[in-house]
Short mmCIF file of C-alpha atoms in Angstrom, two decimals:
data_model
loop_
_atom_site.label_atom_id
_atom_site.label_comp_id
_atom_site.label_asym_id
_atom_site.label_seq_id
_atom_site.Cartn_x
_atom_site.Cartn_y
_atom_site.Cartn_z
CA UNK D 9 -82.20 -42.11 36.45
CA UNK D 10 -81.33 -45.94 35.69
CA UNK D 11 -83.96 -48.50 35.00
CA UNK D 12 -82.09 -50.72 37.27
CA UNK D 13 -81.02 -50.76 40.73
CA UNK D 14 -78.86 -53.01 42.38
CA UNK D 15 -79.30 -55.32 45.93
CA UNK D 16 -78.34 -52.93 47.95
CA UNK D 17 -79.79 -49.67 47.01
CA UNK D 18 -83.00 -51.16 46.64
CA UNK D 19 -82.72 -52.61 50.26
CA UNK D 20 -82.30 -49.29 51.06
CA UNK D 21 -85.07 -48.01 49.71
CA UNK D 22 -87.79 -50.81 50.63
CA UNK D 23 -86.10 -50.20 54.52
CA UNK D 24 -85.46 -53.89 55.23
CA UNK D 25 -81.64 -55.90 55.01
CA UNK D 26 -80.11 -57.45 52.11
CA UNK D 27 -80.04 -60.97 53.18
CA UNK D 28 -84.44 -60.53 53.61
CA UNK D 29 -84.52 -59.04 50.44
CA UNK D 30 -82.27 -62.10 49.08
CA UNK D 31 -84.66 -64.49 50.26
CA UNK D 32 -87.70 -62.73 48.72
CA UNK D 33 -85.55 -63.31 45.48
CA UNK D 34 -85.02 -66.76 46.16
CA UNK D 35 -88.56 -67.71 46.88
CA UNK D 36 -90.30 -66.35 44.63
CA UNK D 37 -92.24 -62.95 46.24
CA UNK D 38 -89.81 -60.34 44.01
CA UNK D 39 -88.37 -60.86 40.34
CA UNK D 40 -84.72 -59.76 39.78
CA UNK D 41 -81.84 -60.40 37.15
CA UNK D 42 -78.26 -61.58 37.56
CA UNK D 43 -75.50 -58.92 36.43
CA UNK D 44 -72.05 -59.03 37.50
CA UNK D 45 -72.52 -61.72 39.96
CA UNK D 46 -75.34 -59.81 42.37
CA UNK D 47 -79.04 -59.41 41.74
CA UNK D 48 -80.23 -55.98 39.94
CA UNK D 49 -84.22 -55.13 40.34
CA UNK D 50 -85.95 -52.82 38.36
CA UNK D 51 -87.56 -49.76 39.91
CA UNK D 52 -90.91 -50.44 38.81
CA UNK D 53 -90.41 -53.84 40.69
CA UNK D 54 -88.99 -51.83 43.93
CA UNK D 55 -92.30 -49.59 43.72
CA UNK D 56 -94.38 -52.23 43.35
CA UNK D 57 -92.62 -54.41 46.83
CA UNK D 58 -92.91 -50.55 48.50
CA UNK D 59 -96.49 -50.88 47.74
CA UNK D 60 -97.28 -53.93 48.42
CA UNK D 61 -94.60 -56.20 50.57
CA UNK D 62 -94.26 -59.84 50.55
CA UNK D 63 -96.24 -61.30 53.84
CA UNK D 64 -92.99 -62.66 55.70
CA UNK D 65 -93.12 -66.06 58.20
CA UNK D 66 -91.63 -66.73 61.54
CA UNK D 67 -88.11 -67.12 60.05
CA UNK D 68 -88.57 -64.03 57.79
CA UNK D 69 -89.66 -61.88 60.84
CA UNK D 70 -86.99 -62.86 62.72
CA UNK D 71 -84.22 -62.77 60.37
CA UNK D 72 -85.61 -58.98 59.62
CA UNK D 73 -85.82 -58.10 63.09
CA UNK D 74 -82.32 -59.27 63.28
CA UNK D 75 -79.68 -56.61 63.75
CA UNK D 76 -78.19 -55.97 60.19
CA UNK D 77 -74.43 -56.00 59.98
CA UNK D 78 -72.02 -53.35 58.88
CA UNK D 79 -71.12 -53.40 55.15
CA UNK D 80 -67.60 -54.55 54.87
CA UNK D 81 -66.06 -51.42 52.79
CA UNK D 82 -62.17 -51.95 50.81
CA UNK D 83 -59.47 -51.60 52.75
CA UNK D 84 -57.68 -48.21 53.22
CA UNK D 85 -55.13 -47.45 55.89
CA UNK D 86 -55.05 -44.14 57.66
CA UNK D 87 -50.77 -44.56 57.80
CA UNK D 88 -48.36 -44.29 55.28
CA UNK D 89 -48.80 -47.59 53.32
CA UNK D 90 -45.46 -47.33 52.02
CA UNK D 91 -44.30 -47.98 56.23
CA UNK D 92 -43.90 -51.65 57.56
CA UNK D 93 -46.81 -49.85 60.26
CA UNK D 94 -49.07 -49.30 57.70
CA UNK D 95 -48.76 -52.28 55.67
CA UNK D 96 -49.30 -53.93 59.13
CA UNK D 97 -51.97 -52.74 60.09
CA UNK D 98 -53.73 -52.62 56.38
CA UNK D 99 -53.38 -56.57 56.75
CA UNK D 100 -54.90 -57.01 60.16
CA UNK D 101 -58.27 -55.15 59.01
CA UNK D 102 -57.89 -57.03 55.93
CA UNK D 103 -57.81 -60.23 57.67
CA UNK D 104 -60.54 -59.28 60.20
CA UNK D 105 -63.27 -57.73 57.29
CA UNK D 106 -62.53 -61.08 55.60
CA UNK D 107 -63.86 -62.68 58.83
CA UNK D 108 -66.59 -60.69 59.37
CA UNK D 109 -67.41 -60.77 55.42
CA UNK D 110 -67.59 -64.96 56.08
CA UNK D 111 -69.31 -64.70 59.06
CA UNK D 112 -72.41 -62.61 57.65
CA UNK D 113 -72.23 -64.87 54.52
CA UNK D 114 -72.73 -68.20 56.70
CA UNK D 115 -74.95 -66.82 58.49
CA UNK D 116 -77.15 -65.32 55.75
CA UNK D 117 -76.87 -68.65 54.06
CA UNK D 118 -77.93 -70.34 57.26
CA UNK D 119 -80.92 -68.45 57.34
CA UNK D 120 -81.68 -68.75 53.76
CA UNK D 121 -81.23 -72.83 54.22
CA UNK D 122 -83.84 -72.78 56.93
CA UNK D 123 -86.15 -70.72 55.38
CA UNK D 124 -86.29 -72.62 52.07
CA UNK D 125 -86.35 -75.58 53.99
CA UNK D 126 -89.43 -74.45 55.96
CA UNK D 127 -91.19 -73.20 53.32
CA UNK D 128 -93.26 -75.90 51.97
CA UNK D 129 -94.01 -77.05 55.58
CA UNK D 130 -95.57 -74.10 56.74
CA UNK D 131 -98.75 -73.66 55.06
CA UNK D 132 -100.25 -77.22 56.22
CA UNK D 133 -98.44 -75.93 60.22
CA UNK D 134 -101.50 -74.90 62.69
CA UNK D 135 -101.35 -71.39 63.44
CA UNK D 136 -98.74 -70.59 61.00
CA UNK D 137 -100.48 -67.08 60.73
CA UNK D 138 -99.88 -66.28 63.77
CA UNK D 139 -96.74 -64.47 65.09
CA UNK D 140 -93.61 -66.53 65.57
CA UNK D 141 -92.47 -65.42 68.56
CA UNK D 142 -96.25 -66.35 70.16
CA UNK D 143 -96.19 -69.59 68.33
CA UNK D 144 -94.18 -72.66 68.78
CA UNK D 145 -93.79 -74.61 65.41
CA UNK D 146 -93.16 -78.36 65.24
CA UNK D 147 -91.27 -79.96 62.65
CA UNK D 148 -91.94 -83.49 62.07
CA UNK D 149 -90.28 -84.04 58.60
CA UNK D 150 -87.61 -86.02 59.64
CA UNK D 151 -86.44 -85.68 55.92
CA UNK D 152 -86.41 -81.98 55.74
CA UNK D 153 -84.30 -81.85 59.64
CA UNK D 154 -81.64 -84.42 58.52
CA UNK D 155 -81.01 -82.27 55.66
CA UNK D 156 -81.26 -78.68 57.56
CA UNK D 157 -78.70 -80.61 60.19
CA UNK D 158 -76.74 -81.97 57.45
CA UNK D 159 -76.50 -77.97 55.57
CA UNK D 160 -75.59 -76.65 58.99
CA UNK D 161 -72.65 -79.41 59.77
CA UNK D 162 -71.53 -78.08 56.04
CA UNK D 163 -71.26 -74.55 56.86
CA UNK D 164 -70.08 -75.59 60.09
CA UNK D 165 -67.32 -77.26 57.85
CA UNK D 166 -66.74 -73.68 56.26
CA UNK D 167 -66.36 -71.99 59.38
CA UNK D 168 -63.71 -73.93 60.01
CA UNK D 169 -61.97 -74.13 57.14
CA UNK D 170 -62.27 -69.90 56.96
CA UNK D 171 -60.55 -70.15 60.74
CA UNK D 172 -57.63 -72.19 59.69
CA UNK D 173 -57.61 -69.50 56.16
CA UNK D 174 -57.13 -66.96 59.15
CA UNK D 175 -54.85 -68.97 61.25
CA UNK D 176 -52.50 -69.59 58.00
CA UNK D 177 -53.04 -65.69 57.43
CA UNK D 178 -51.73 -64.84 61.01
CA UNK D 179 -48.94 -67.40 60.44
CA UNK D 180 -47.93 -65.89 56.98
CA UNK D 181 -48.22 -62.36 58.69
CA UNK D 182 -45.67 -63.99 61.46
CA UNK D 183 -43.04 -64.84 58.99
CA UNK D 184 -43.17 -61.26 57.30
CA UNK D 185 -42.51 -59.67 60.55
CA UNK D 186 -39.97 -62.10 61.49
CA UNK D 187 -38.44 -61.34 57.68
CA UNK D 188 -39.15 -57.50 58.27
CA UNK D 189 -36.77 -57.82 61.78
CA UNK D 190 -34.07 -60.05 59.39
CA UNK D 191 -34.28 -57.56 56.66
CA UNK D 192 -33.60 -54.59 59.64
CA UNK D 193 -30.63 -56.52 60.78
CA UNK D 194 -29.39 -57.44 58.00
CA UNK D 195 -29.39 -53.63 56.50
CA UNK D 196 -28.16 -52.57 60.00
CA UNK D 197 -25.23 -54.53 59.12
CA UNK D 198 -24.65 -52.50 55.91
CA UNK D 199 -25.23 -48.89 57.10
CA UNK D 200 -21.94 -49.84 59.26
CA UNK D 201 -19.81 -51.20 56.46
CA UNK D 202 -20.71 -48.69 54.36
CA UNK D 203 -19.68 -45.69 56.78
CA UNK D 204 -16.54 -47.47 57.75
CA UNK D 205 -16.22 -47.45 53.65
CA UNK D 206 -16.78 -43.81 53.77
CA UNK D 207 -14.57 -42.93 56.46
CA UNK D 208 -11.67 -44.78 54.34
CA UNK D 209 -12.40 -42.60 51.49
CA UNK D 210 -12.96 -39.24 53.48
CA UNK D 211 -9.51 -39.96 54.66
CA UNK D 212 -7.58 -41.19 51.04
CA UNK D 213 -9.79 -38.40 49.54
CA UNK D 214 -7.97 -35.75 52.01
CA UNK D 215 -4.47 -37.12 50.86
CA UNK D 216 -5.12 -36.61 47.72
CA UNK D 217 -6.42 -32.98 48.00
CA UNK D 218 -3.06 -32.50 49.71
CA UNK D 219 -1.44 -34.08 46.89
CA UNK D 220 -2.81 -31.79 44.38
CA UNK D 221 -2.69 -28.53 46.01
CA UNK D 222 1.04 -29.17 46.09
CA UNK D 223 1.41 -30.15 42.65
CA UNK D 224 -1.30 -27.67 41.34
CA UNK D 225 1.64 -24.97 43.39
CA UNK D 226 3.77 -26.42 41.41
CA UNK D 227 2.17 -26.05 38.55
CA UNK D 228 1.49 -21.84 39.31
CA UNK D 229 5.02 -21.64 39.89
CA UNK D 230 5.30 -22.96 36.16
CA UNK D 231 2.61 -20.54 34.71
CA UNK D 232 3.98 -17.60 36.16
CA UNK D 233 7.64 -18.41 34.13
CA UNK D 234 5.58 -19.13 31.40
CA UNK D 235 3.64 -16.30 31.10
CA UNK D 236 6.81 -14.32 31.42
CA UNK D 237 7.88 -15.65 28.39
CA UNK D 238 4.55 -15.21 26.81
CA UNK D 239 4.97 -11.10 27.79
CA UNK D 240 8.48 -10.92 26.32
CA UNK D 241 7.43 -13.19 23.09
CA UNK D 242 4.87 -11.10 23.05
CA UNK D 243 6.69 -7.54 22.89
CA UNK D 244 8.80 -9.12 20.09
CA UNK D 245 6.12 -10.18 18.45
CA UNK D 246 4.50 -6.60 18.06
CA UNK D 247 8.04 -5.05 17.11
CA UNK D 248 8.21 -7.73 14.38
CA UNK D 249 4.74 -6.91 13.34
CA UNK D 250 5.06 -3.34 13.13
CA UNK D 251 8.12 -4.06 10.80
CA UNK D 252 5.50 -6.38 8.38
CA UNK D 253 3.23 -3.57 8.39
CA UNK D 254 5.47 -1.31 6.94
CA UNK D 255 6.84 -3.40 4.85
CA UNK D 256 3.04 -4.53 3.56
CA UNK D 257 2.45 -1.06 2.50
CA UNK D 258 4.46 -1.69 -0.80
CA UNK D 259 2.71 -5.56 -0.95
CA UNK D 260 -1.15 -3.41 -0.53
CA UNK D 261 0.47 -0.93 -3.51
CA UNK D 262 1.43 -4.41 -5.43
CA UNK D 263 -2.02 -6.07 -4.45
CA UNK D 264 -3.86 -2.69 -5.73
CA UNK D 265 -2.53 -3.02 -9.22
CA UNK D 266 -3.05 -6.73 -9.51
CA UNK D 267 -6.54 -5.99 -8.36
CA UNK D 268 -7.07 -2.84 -10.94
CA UNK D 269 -5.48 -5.63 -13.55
CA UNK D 270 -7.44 -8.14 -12.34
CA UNK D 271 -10.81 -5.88 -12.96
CA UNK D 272 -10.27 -4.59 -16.14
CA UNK D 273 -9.56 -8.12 -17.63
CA UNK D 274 -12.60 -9.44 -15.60
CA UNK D 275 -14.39 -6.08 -16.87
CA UNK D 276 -12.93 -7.62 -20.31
CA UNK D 277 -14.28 -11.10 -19.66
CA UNK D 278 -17.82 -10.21 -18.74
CA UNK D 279 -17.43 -8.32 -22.30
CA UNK D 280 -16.48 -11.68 -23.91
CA UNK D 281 -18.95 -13.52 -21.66
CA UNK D 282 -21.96 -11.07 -23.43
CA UNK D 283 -20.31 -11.27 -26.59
CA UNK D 284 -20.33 -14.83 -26.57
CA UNK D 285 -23.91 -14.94 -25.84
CA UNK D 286 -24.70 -12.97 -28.72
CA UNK D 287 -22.64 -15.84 -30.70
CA UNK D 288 -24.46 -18.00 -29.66
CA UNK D 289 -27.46 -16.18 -30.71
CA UNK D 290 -26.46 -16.30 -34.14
CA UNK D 291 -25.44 -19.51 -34.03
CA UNK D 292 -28.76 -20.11 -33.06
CA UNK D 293 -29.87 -18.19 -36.07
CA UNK D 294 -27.90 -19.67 -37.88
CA UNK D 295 -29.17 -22.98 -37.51
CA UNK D 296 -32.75 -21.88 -37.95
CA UNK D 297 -31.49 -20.00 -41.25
CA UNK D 298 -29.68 -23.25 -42.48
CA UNK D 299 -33.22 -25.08 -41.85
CA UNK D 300 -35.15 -22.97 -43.04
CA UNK D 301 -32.47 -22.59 -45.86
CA UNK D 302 -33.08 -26.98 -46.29
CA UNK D 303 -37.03 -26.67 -46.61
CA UNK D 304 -36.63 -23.60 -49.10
CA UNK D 305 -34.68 -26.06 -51.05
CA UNK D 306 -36.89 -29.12 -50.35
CA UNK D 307 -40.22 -26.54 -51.46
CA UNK D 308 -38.16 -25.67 -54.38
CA UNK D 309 -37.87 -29.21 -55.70
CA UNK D 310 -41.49 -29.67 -55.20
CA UNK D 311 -42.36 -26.62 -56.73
CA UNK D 312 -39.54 -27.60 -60.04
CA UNK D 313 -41.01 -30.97 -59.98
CA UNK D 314 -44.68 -29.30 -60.39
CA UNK D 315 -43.48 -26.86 -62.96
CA UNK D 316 -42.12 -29.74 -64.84
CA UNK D 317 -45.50 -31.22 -64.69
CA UNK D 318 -47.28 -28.29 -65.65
CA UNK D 319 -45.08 -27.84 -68.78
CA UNK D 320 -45.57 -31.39 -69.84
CA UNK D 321 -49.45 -30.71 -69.54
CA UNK D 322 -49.27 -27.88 -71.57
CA UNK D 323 -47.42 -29.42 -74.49
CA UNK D 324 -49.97 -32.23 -74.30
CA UNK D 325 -52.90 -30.06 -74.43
CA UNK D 326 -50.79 -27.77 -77.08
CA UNK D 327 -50.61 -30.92 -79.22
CA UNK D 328 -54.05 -32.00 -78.56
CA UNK D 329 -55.49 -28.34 -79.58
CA UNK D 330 -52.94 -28.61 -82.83
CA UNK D 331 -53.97 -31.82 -83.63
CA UNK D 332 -58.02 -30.78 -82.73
CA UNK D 333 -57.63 -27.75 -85.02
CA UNK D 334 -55.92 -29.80 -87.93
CA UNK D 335 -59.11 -32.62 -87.48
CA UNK D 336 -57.20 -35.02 -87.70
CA UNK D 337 -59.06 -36.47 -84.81
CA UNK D 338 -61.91 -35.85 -85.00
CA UNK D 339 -63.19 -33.83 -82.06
CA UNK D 340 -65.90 -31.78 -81.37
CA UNK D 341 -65.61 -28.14 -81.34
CA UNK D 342 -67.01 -27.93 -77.76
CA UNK D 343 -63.76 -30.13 -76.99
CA UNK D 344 -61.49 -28.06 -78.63
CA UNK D 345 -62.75 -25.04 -76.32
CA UNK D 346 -61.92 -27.24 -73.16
CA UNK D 347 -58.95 -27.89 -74.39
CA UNK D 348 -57.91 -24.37 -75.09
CA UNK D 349 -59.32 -23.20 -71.32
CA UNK D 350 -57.14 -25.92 -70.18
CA UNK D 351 -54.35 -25.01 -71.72
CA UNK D 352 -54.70 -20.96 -70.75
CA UNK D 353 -55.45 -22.70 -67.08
CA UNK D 354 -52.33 -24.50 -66.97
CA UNK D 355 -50.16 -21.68 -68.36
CA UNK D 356 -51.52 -19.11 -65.67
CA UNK D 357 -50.43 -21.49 -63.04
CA UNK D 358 -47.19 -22.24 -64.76
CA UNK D 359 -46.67 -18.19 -64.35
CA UNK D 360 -47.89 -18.16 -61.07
CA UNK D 361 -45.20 -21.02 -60.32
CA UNK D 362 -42.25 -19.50 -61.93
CA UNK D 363 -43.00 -16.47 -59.66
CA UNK D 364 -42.85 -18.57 -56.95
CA UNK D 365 -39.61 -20.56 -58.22
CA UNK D 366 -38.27 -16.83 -59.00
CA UNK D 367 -39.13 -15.50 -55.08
CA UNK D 368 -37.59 -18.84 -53.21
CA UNK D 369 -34.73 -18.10 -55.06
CA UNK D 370 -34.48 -15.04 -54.06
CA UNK D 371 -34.84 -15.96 -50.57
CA UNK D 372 -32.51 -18.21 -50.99
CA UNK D 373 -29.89 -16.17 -52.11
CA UNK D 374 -30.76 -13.57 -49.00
CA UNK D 375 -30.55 -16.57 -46.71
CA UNK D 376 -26.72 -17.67 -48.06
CA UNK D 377 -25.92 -14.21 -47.32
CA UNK D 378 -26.83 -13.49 -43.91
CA UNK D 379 -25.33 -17.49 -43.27
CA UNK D 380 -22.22 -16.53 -44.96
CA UNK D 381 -21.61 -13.16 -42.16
CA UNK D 382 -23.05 -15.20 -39.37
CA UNK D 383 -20.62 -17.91 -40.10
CA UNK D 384 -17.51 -15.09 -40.39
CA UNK D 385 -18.83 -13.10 -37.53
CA UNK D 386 -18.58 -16.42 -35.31
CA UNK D 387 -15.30 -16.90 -36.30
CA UNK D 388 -14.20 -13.98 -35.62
CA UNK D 389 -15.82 -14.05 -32.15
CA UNK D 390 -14.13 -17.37 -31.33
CA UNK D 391 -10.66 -16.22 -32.29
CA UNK D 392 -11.15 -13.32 -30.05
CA UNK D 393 -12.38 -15.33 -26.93
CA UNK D 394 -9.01 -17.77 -27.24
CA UNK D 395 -6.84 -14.94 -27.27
CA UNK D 396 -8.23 -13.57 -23.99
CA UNK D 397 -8.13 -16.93 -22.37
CA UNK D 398 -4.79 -17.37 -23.04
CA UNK D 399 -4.33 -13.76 -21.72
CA UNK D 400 -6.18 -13.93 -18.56
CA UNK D 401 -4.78 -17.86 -18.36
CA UNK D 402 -1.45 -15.82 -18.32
CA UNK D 403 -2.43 -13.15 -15.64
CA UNK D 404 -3.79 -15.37 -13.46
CA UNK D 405 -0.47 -17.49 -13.06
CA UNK D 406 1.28 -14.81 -12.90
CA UNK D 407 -1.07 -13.84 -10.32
CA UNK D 408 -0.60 -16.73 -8.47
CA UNK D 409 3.04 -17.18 -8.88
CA UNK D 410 3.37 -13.16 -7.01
CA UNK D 411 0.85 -14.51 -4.34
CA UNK D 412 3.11 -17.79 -3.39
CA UNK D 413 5.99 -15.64 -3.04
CA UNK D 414 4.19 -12.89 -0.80
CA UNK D 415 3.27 -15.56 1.27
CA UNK D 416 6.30 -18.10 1.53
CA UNK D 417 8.19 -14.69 2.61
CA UNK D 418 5.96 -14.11 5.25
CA UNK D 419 5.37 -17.60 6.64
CA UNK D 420 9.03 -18.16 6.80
CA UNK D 421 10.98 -17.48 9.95
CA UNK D 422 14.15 -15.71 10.65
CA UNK D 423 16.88 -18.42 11.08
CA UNK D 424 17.55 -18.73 15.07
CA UNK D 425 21.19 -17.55 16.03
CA UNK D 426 23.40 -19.73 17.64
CA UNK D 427 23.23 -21.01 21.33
CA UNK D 428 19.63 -19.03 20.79
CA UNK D 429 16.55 -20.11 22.01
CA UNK D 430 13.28 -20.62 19.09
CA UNK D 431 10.94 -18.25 20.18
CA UNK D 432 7.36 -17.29 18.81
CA UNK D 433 4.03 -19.07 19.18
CA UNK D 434 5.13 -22.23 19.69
CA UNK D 435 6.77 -21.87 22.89
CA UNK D 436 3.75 -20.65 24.30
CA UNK D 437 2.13 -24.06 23.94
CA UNK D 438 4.78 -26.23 24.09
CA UNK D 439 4.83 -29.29 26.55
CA UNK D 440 5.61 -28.98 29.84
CA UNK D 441 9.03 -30.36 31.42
#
């Protein structure tokens, strides 16, 4: 349930109108909040004026003893809105709930006026606690009456100005009729041209018909010749065919062998095909093998260049240990030992080089081998594959060449005798005289 309820549904629920419940607003006796343009009252507030009303005055007695209005609802029209009836009528209950809408707001403001205006009077009036209608009050605030007679002259003012807002209404709702009957005439007019206008084309549209079911005869009459033709172009057609067909028994024998030839060298191709894969294979090999071949020979300069280093060491230390066992300079025994472990050091890798130098050679020689019947067998392989191009390049035009002939001697026509009319497919399409 919402916190907030709005004028009207807490009217309802305290049982008294909305204009009474308006004024309680405006002076004062019950707190409310402006949203959307109309007061909204919380429902603790509506308990509490449930509880506990507002005491009301003469003018607040009487205005809630007053007979409360009817709520003036939206528009809606029982008719067909889309009819000139319905859109009539939707405007004349427009125009009178707009009436009665300003009425019940003048006089609800009128009311309101006089109330506020009495308020601050009323207290120092004798007998203001008794009942109104019992009591007669006297105003003697000349003030306060100049200004309620000057408020009602106002909305006296409004009253009038709503009447002539109806009057222009009615006046506006005048002209649309009067349009509406111009708009009737006026389409009136049109219904009649336009059946005249379909009358004239019933009648040129029955010419024509007549027209074309004597030229579609016509054409019939055409059809029927020509599909006589068709029948006997037709029966010469499948005597000439029958002839082709026994003559392209020996062409099927002819296409048989070209197709048996045309196997076996494609049989001989896919042989080449697989053949040259395993070329390239070995060329593939072949290239590793000459790599491989190029860093044997790059690890066999290394390893000639270290040999040659090695064998320079070892005649140094051989001429330091001759030279160490001579003492000619002088060195220590324990020097000469290093110089002979050394020396057997450097020999034992000099033999374990020459091994070395001794097996890449070796390889080497293996290598130049295999590179050497690669290289042949590739040869041989590519002589092959160029003769059996040029063979199957031969076949195939050959080929060809029988194929063109087959086919301009089928194509071409048997030369028309004289005075003799062309006859085949063509005539059966031809254009018609």
């Amino acid at each position: 349930m919402s916190d907030f309820l709005s004028l009207e549904e807490s009217a309802e629920q305290l049982g008294v109108s909305d204009g009474q419940l308006r004024s309680w607003i405006k002076r004062g006796l019950a707190s409310a909040a402006r949203r959307g343009g109309d007061y909204t009252l919380r429902t603790s507030e509506v308990e509490r004026l449930r509880k506990d009303p507002p005491t009301t005055t003469g003018d607040s007695q009487e205005e809630a003893g007053a007979p409360q209005r009817p709520r003036v609802l939206p528009p809606r029209s029982d008719k067909n809105p889309d009819s000139f009836a319905g859109e009539r009528d939707r405007r004349r209950r427009m125009g009178r709930r707009a009436s009665d809408f300003t009425l019940e707001i003048l006089h609800q403001e009128i009311r309101s006026a006089i109330s506020a205006a009495l308020e601050p009077i009323l207290p120092r009036l004798p007998g203001a606690e008794l009942p109104p209608p019992v009591t007669v009050v006297e105003v003697n605030n000349d003030y306060e009456i100049e200004a309620l007679e000057g408020r009602i002259l106002e909305l006296e003012a409004q009253n009038r100005h709503q009447e002539l807002a109806r009057e222009e209404f009615r006046q506006r709702l005048e002209d649309s009729e009067r349009q509406r009957h111009e708009l009737d005439a006026s389409q009136r007019q049109q219904i009649v041209e336009l059946e005249k206008r379909l009358e004239e084309a019933v009648q040129s549209n029955r010419n024509g018909s007549d027209q074309a079911v004597e030229r579609l005869t016509k054409e019939v009459t055409l059809e029927r010749q020509l599909r006589q033709e068709a029948l006997d172009n037709a029966e010469r057609l499948r005597s000439e065919i029958e002839e082709l067909q026994s003559s392209g028994l020996a062409v099927d024998a002819e296409r048989a062998r070209w197709g048996l030839e045309t196997r076996t060298l494609q049989a001989e191709i896919d042989r080449l095909t697989i053949m040259q894969g395993s070329s390239d294979q070995q060329k593939r090999e072949l290239e590793q093998s000459q790599q491989k071949l190029g860093d044997s020979d790059r690890d066999l300069r290394e390893k000639d260049e270290e040999l040659r280093r090695l064998r320079e060491q070892i005649t140094s230390l051989t001429y330091k240990l001759q030279m160490a066992g001579t003492g000619a300079t002088g060195t220590s025994p324990e020097e000469s030992r290093r110089l002979v472990e050394r020396l057997a050091e450097a020999q034992a890798e000099m033999a374990e080089k020459n091994e070395l130098v001794n097996q890449t050679y070796a390889e080497i020689g293996e290598l130049r081998s295999k590179l050497d019947a690669v290289q042949r067998s590739h040869y041989e392989l590519q002589q092959r594959h160029e003769r059996l191009k040029d063979e199957w390049g031969q076949l195939a035009a050959q080929v060809a060449a029988k194929q063109m002939s087959e086919h301009q001697q089928q194509q071409a026509p048997p030369p028309p005798g004289p005075g003799e009319r062309p006859k085949g497919w063509g005539s059966l399409f031809g254009r018609r005289d």
